[in-house]
Amino acid sequence: MSVLLLSSCMLAWRAAHAAGTAAELEHAIERYPAASVAPTLAKHAPAEGEVEKDAPFDEAGATKTVGGVRLFPRNEQCFPTETRNIFSEVDKVVTGDDHTPRPMDWFDGHTVPKTARSAIMGQNTWMLWGEGNEAFWGWVQENGYGIADFLVLLNSKNREHRFKDGGLINQPGMVERDTPLTGLGLYIDGPDGDKIKMHAPENDVGADGKPVERVEKPGGAEHDHQTFFEVGDQSLYDQAIAQLGDDGVDPLVYGYPSGVVGLRLWPNPDFFGNSPAAKKAREHWNEQVVSDQGKRYYSTDPRDAAFHADPLLVRPFRVSMACSFCHIGPHPLAPPKDLEHPEWGEMSSMIGNQYWLPSNAFTNLKKPESFLWQFVASQQPGTIDTSLVATDHINNPNTINAIFEVKARLERAAVNPPEEQSKRNLMLRGIEDAPLVTLDPRHTPRVLLDGADSIGIEGALLRVYLNIGAYSEQWRRVQNTIVGFVPQRPFDIATIKAKSVYWKTTEHFRAEELENFFTYVTQSGATVAQPMKLASTEEGLARIAANKVDSDKGRDVFIQNCAICHSSKQPPSLPITFSRDWRTAKADSLGGITLPMDFADWDAFKLSKPWLDYVNRLKHYIDAQPNNGQDFFAKDNYLSTDVRVPITLVGTNSQRAVGTNGMRGQVWDNFSSETYKSLPAVGLVHFFNPFRKTRAVDKWGNNDEYAPPGGGPGYYRPASLVSIWATAPLLHNNALGIYNRDPSVKGRLEAYDDAIDKLLDNSKRAVTDTSAHGAARLVNVYPAQKEAFCRDHPADQSMECSALRGDFRRSFAAAGVADQPGFRDTGFIYRTTKDSWIDFAPRYIKPLVTGVLGERWAAFLFLYVWLLLGVIAIVLIFVGQARLAGGLLALLAAVLAALLRVSGVDTIFAWLWLIPLVPLVFAVGFFRFPNWRFAARVFFVLSAVVFFVIGGTAKAFLDGRLIGINIGPIPRGTPVNLIMNINPDAPTVDLLNAVAGLTRGVLLMQRDDDPEDHSFKALDEFQREVGPALLKASKCPDFVLDRGHWFGQALTDDEKRQLKAFLETL
């Protein structure tokens, strides 16, 4: 009887819960429809496996550049991998009881095996290879809307403070150049004598025991030339090349050193080439840059924006980007003694550079007064929005991942459920199931944070190069680069394989070399991706010894609370699934476990029998394994299950989880599995809406919900906790914890202490508190380098410098507005640090407009429609009557009045009603005096003149011959993502309301804004106008960056301390 009663109660609960959830979902979709729709599919895309015939070849396969310069044909054999161990000092490791980091020992006896040599070649690829992406970054320099120029970034005058300014790593063996390159006016780092040469160790031998030599290109006339294009002015070219550094690698494969690790220089064929256009480019450069020694070229004054936007200003060099540009950083176990003058042995290409500032690299032509600068500045140090170029219309940066325990990760992938693949997916090998490399379904790790990269590690490695600009000739055709607002097409693998020589080079040779680099195990058991243990440092060893009792207990705390997501070592046959019906879920035949979908159920779930059984099962599994003197659980543990966890359970900021580029029909469709593209919607995502009038929030600071679409979005794979002591700040966006710009062991531990304390105790994430006098102050912020940080990162000048640029909570409290709607930030919301403008120089108006509308529609709207109206007006001069003139004027008055009222701009400037009033008055006159034939003719004459003038002016504006776009001011304190997350696929009415709201807000600022006002009155008025409308049209209305992952909150203070002590040993 009791069983039946319990079953009945459970069924009733499930029915009520389902009904309640459905109603809540419907309400959330109604409130935020733009966040619930899948992106629009492009109308035309090639059939599966079909090569797009119109797709261009990449530059290596082409015969001419766009500027008409002859290119010498190249194939995969033209790009041999550097074989020598030239980066032997990079990525030092610790082995055995010797705590001193030493170079990898690749030897097996007296020789270096072929697989080890392949790994060395993989490191060279990681450090140097750009896969031809200099073509893309060259395009960005000249056509990228005036946002960034890498040659300006590489200004040699900044060499002495590059790390301080932006976390860039200077290449050893190079020095600042105090005079510009002769004939070019550019300041580029020069060689420090022979120190620039990268040499392999003297004992660098191959599998045959003979010294390793650089691979020579194959013979043949096509390989005899010393350039990849036909040179025009040979003397200028020779002079320029002679002044660049030669670090010992083949410049036809890797370019020339720029002075910054990861960026390489390439002579631009459209500048140095043999064509009339290239000759004009050289002449124009000489007039504009060489003549004044580059003063205007290196200026970042907004008044020089037109100079950088000059369409004739072709740069002499293009810059390629290797993976190392983002991934190389100070070695945690051997940090540089001088951050601006590091040695190769003080670098790690595995750690991921958490000191790297995206705004310094990708908006270096902009200032804080530009909203575009504010957008990129919102991305925290050590992160980058990987959908920055192929935009998904969500500002969703993620960490530059550290690369640890790759072998353990692949071993975990082999036991996680395999994923269904499409025919396109299967065109790339799945090495995880080797030798069955075309197996379907296949096992795969999830490389991106949202688990979208899911066709195998080889596909993930190949896609990364595409995402940093390889085969941009086609990439720019399948999406509207940077701007978006048009449907994407898949970057099709069949087309890439057929048309890109660079891709084929990486696929056929370098991908396997990279895989070996990450996974090769030396005779001593070392790998480049092994953990960097705190115990390998003098400071760390003392700290771990002092905390040993806590650490031993913390291991049990971890196993009982964290291992379910953060351990690759799990009991055998343990499928992990998620369901809102977890209470009634039955264990499957494999003995799996079903976790809840929502964090609200977590505490109850941890009291359930399945959870308690899982913990006991895990403990028994660990205890049953031989330890051989080492902790089985900690050794070779990737410290992540690599499964997709619903964002509704994790509770962190959801912007990265709901990215859409991997969905069906989108740009990375071919690189995401069918399993990913079939994922169910996660349901309600709780977030904080700063514009709600009610003060009520739940215990986690949320007050609203939205519902992302199904088909992929809504999940995170758990981050690996390997060497977590060295990788703070935390969370997927580096938003939790201080950024102290100090890569020493002491500095990393300060960042770790702050971040982990906040991770385990939500109350410590608060930035402000209020004293009896209402004054706000910073809490939980370390003083280390605070003065320098404030000087180098100016934020809101009305407050004491915050550790988080763009965080206004203290400022709002000090101004007495923190209790008002729009200002009640419950966490870190990045807000603009200054009044800013959405700005584009005149030259970029046409590509901006045509990129969205297409050339035909742009020409029609900016010219032909006005010419047509002008012609109609001319005809009406002869046949038009007064009543027709009155009717047209009345229609014009009605349309203008409707626009004023619907947009609401009349509430900002009431005098705007004079605009429809004028045609209305004339309309009345024509209706009252229908015999005014002469007046009617005059009206149509004037109309024709006006239409032709409008058409000519609009065409001149489109062509960049008038003024630029300068929308603003957007007031200081505006949430950046309120604008950046606008969804072009939002319902039309919502989009129009968003545009109208933003228009009203900008007009309001133009009328009332006072830059010296620190009471935020103008911001309050702006947010009231734009906030709700833009939020409804948002693709992701979730703005709080440091929220979520509250799993440690239920631990006791002792358990938190113990867990912290254990985590720092990993």
Coordinates of N, CA and C in Angstrom, one line a residue, residues 936-1041:
A936 N 1.6 73.1 -57.9 CA 1.9 71.7 -57.9 C 3.1 71.4 -58.7
R937 N 3.3 72.1 -59.9 CA 4.5 71.9 -60.7 C 5.7 72.2 -60.0
V938 N 5.7 73.4 -59.3 CA 6.8 73.8 -58.5 C 7.2 72.7 -57.5
F939 N 6.1 72.2 -56.8 CA 6.4 71.1 -55.8 C 7.0 69.9 -56.4
F940 N 6.6 69.5 -57.6 CA 7.2 68.3 -58.2 C 8.6 68.6 -58.7
V941 N 8.9 69.8 -59.2 CA 10.2 70.2 -59.6 C 11.2 70.1 -58.3
L942 N 10.7 70.7 -57.2 CA 11.5 70.7 -56.0 C 11.7 69.3 -55.5
S943 N 10.6 68.5 -55.7 CA 10.7 67.1 -55.2 C 11.8 66.3 -56.0
A944 N 11.8 66.6 -57.4 CA 12.8 65.9 -58.2 C 14.2 66.3 -57.8
V945 N 14.4 67.6 -57.5 CA 15.7 68.1 -57.1 C 16.1 67.5 -55.8
V946 N 15.1 67.4 -54.8 CA 15.4 66.8 -53.5 C 15.8 65.4 -53.6
F947 N 15.0 64.6 -54.5 CA 15.3 63.2 -54.6 C 16.7 63.0 -55.2
F948 N 17.0 63.8 -56.2 CA 18.4 63.6 -56.8 C 19.5 64.0 -55.9
V949 N 19.2 65.1 -55.1 CA 20.2 65.5 -54.1 C 20.4 64.4 -53.0
I950 N 19.3 63.9 -52.6 CA 19.4 62.8 -51.6 C 20.1 61.6 -52.1
G951 N 19.8 61.2 -53.4 CA 20.5 60.1 -54.0 C 22.0 60.3 -54.1
G952 N 22.3 61.5 -54.6 CA 23.8 61.8 -54.7 C 24.5 61.8 -53.4
T953 N 23.8 62.4 -52.4 CA 24.4 62.5 -51.1 C 24.5 61.1 -50.4
A954 N 23.5 60.3 -50.6 CA 23.5 59.0 -50.0 C 24.6 58.1 -50.6
K955 N 24.7 58.3 -52.0 CA 25.8 57.5 -52.7 C 27.2 58.0 -52.2
A956 N 27.3 59.3 -52.1 CA 28.6 59.8 -51.6 C 28.9 59.3 -50.2
F957 N 27.9 59.3 -49.3 CA 28.0 58.8 -48.0 C 28.4 57.3 -48.0
L958 N 27.7 56.5 -48.8 CA 28.0 55.1 -48.9 C 29.5 54.9 -49.4
D959 N 29.9 55.7 -50.3 CA 31.3 55.6 -50.9 C 32.3 56.1 -50.0
G960 N 32.0 56.7 -48.9 CA 33.0 57.2 -47.9 C 33.5 58.5 -48.3
R961 N 32.8 59.3 -49.0 CA 33.3 60.6 -49.4 C 32.7 61.8 -48.6
L962 N 32.0 61.4 -47.5 CA 31.4 62.5 -46.7 C 31.9 62.3 -45.2
I963 N 31.0 61.9 -44.3 CA 31.4 61.7 -42.9 C 31.3 60.2 -42.6
G964 N 31.9 59.9 -41.4 CA 31.9 58.6 -40.9 C 30.6 58.3 -40.1
I965 N 30.6 57.1 -39.5 CA 29.5 56.8 -38.6 C 30.0 57.0 -37.2
N966 N 29.2 57.8 -36.4 CA 29.6 58.1 -35.0 C 28.4 58.1 -34.2
I967 N 27.9 57.0 -33.7 CA 26.7 56.9 -33.0 C 27.0 57.0 -31.5
G968 N 26.4 58.0 -30.8 CA 26.7 58.2 -29.4 C 26.3 59.6 -29.0
P969 N 26.6 59.9 -27.7 CA 27.4 59.1 -26.8 C 26.6 58.0 -26.1
I970 N 27.2 56.9 -25.9 CA 26.7 55.8 -25.1 C 27.3 56.0 -23.7
P971 N 26.5 56.3 -22.7 CA 27.0 56.8 -21.4 C 27.9 55.8 -20.7
R972 N 28.8 56.4 -20.0 CA 29.7 55.6 -19.1 C 28.8 54.8 -18.1
G973 N 29.1 53.5 -18.0 CA 28.4 52.6 -17.1 C 27.3 51.8 -17.8
T974 N 27.3 51.9 -19.1 CA 26.3 51.0 -19.9 C 26.8 49.6 -20.0
P975 N 26.0 48.6 -19.7 CA 26.5 47.2 -19.9 C 26.8 47.0 -21.3
V976 N 28.1 46.6 -21.6 CA 28.5 46.4 -23.0 C 27.6 45.4 -23.7
N977 N 27.3 44.3 -23.0 CA 26.5 43.2 -23.7 C 25.1 43.5 -23.9
L978 N 24.6 44.6 -23.4 CA 23.3 45.1 -23.7 C 23.2 45.4 -25.2
I979 N 24.3 45.9 -25.8 CA 24.3 46.2 -27.2 C 24.9 45.1 -28.0
M980 N 26.0 44.5 -27.5 CA 26.7 43.5 -28.3 C 26.0 42.2 -28.5
N981 N 25.0 41.9 -27.6 CA 24.2 40.6 -27.8 C 22.9 40.7 -28.5
I982 N 22.7 41.9 -29.2 CA 21.5 42.0 -30.0 C 21.5 40.9 -31.1
N983 N 20.3 40.2 -31.2 CA 20.2 39.1 -32.1 C 19.5 39.5 -33.4
P984 N 20.2 39.5 -34.5 CA 19.5 39.9 -35.8 C 18.4 39.0 -36.2
D985 N 18.3 37.8 -35.5 CA 17.2 36.9 -35.8 C 16.0 37.0 -34.8
A986 N 16.1 38.1 -34.0 CA 15.0 38.4 -33.1 C 13.7 38.7 -33.9
P987 N 12.5 38.5 -33.3 CA 11.3 38.9 -34.0 C 11.4 40.4 -34.5
T988 N 10.9 40.6 -35.6 CA 11.0 42.0 -36.3 C 10.6 43.1 -35.4
V989 N 9.5 42.9 -34.7 CA 8.9 44.0 -33.8 C 9.9 44.3 -32.7
D990 N 10.5 43.2 -32.1 CA 11.4 43.4 -31.1 C 12.7 44.1 -31.5
L991 N 13.2 43.7 -32.8 CA 14.3 44.4 -33.3 C 14.1 45.9 -33.5
L992 N 12.9 46.2 -34.1 CA 12.5 47.6 -34.3 C 12.4 48.4 -33.0
N993 N 11.8 47.7 -32.0 CA 11.8 48.4 -30.7 C 13.2 48.6 -30.1
A994 N 14.1 47.7 -30.3 CA 15.4 47.8 -29.8 C 16.1 49.0 -30.5
V995 N 16.0 49.1 -31.9 CA 16.6 50.2 -32.6 C 16.0 51.5 -32.2
A996 N 14.7 51.6 -32.0 CA 14.0 52.8 -31.5 C 14.5 53.2 -30.1
G997 N 14.6 52.2 -29.3 CA 15.0 52.5 -27.9 C 16.5 53.0 -27.9
L998 N 17.4 52.4 -28.7 CA 18.7 52.9 -28.7 C 18.8 54.3 -29.3
T999 N 18.0 54.5 -30.3 CA 17.9 55.9 -30.9 C 17.5 56.9 -29.9
R1000 N 16.4 56.6 -29.1 CA 16.0 57.5 -28.1 C 17.1 57.7 -27.0
G1001 N 17.7 56.7 -26.7 CA 18.8 56.8 -25.6 C 19.9 57.7 -26.1
V1002 N 20.3 57.5 -27.3 CA 21.4 58.3 -27.9 C 21.0 59.8 -28.0
L1003 N 19.8 60.0 -28.5 CA 19.3 61.4 -28.5 C 19.2 62.0 -27.2
L1004 N 18.8 61.2 -26.2 CA 18.7 61.7 -24.8 C 20.1 62.1 -24.3
M1005 N 21.1 61.3 -24.6 CA 22.4 61.6 -24.2 C 23.0 62.9 -24.9
Q1006 N 22.6 63.0 -26.1 CA 23.1 64.2 -26.8 C 22.4 65.5 -26.3
R1007 N 21.3 65.3 -25.7 CA 20.6 66.4 -25.1 C 21.0 66.7 -23.7
D1008 N 21.2 65.7 -22.9 CA 21.4 65.9 -21.4 C 22.7 65.4 -20.9
D1009 N 23.6 64.7 -21.6 CA 24.7 64.1 -21.0 C 25.7 65.1 -20.5
D1010 N 26.2 64.9 -19.3 CA 27.2 65.7 -18.6 C 28.4 64.8 -18.2
P1011 N 29.5 64.9 -19.0 CA 30.6 64.0 -18.6 C 31.2 64.1 -17.2
E1012 N 30.9 65.3 -16.6 CA 31.4 65.5 -15.2 C 30.4 65.0 -14.2
D1013 N 29.2 64.5 -14.6 CA 28.2 64.1 -13.7 C 28.5 62.7 -13.2
H1014 N 28.8 62.6 -11.9 CA 29.1 61.3 -11.2 C 27.9 60.7 -10.5
S1015 N 26.7 61.3 -10.6 CA 25.5 60.8 -10.0 C 24.8 59.8 -10.8
F1016 N 25.3 59.6 -12.1 CA 24.7 58.6 -13.0 C 23.3 58.9 -13.4
K1017 N 22.9 60.2 -13.3 CA 21.5 60.6 -13.7 C 21.3 60.3 -15.2
A1018 N 22.3 60.6 -16.1 CA 22.2 60.4 -17.5 C 22.1 58.9 -17.8
L1019 N 23.0 58.1 -17.1 CA 22.9 56.7 -17.3 C 21.6 56.1 -16.9
D1020 N 21.0 56.6 -15.9 CA 19.7 56.1 -15.4 C 18.6 56.4 -16.5
E1021 N 18.7 57.6 -17.1 CA 17.7 57.9 -18.1 C 17.9 57.1 -19.4
F1022 N 19.2 56.9 -19.7 CA 19.5 56.0 -20.9 C 19.1 54.6 -20.7
Q1023 N 19.3 54.0 -19.5 CA 18.9 52.7 -19.3 C 17.4 52.5 -19.3
R1024 N 16.7 53.5 -18.8 CA 15.3 53.4 -18.8 C 14.7 53.3 -20.2
E1025 N 15.4 54.1 -21.1 CA 15.0 54.1 -22.5 C 15.3 52.8 -23.3
V1026 N 16.6 52.3 -23.1 CA 17.1 51.3 -23.9 C 17.1 49.9 -23.3
G1027 N 17.2 49.8 -21.9 CA 17.4 48.6 -21.2 C 16.4 47.5 -21.6
P1028 N 15.1 47.7 -21.2 CA 14.1 46.6 -21.5 C 14.0 46.2 -23.0
A1029 N 14.0 47.2 -23.9 CA 13.9 46.9 -25.3 C 15.1 46.1 -25.8
L1030 N 16.3 46.5 -25.5 CA 17.5 45.8 -26.0 C 17.6 44.4 -25.3
L1031 N 17.1 44.3 -24.1 CA 17.2 43.0 -23.4 C 16.2 42.0 -24.1
K1032 N 15.1 42.4 -24.5 CA 14.1 41.6 -25.2 C 14.6 41.1 -26.5
A1033 N 15.5 41.9 -27.2 CA 16.1 41.5 -28.5 C 17.4 40.9 -28.3
S1034 N 17.8 40.5 -27.1 CA 19.1 40.0 -26.8 C 19.2 38.5 -27.1
K1035 N 20.3 38.0 -27.7 CA 20.5 36.6 -27.9 C 20.9 35.9 -26.6
C1036 N 21.5 36.7 -25.7 CA 21.8 36.2 -24.3 C 21.7 37.3 -23.4
P1037 N 20.6 37.4 -22.5 CA 20.5 38.5 -21.6 C 21.2 38.3 -20.3
D1038 N 22.1 37.4 -20.2 CA 22.8 37.0 -19.0 C 24.2 37.8 -19.0
F1039 N 24.3 38.8 -18.1 CA 25.4 39.7 -18.1 C 26.4 39.5 -16.9
V1040 N 26.0 38.9 -15.9 CA 26.9 38.8 -14.7 C 28.0 37.7 -15.0
L1041 N 29.2 38.1 -14.9 CA 30.3 37.3 -15.4 C 30.9 36.4 -14.3

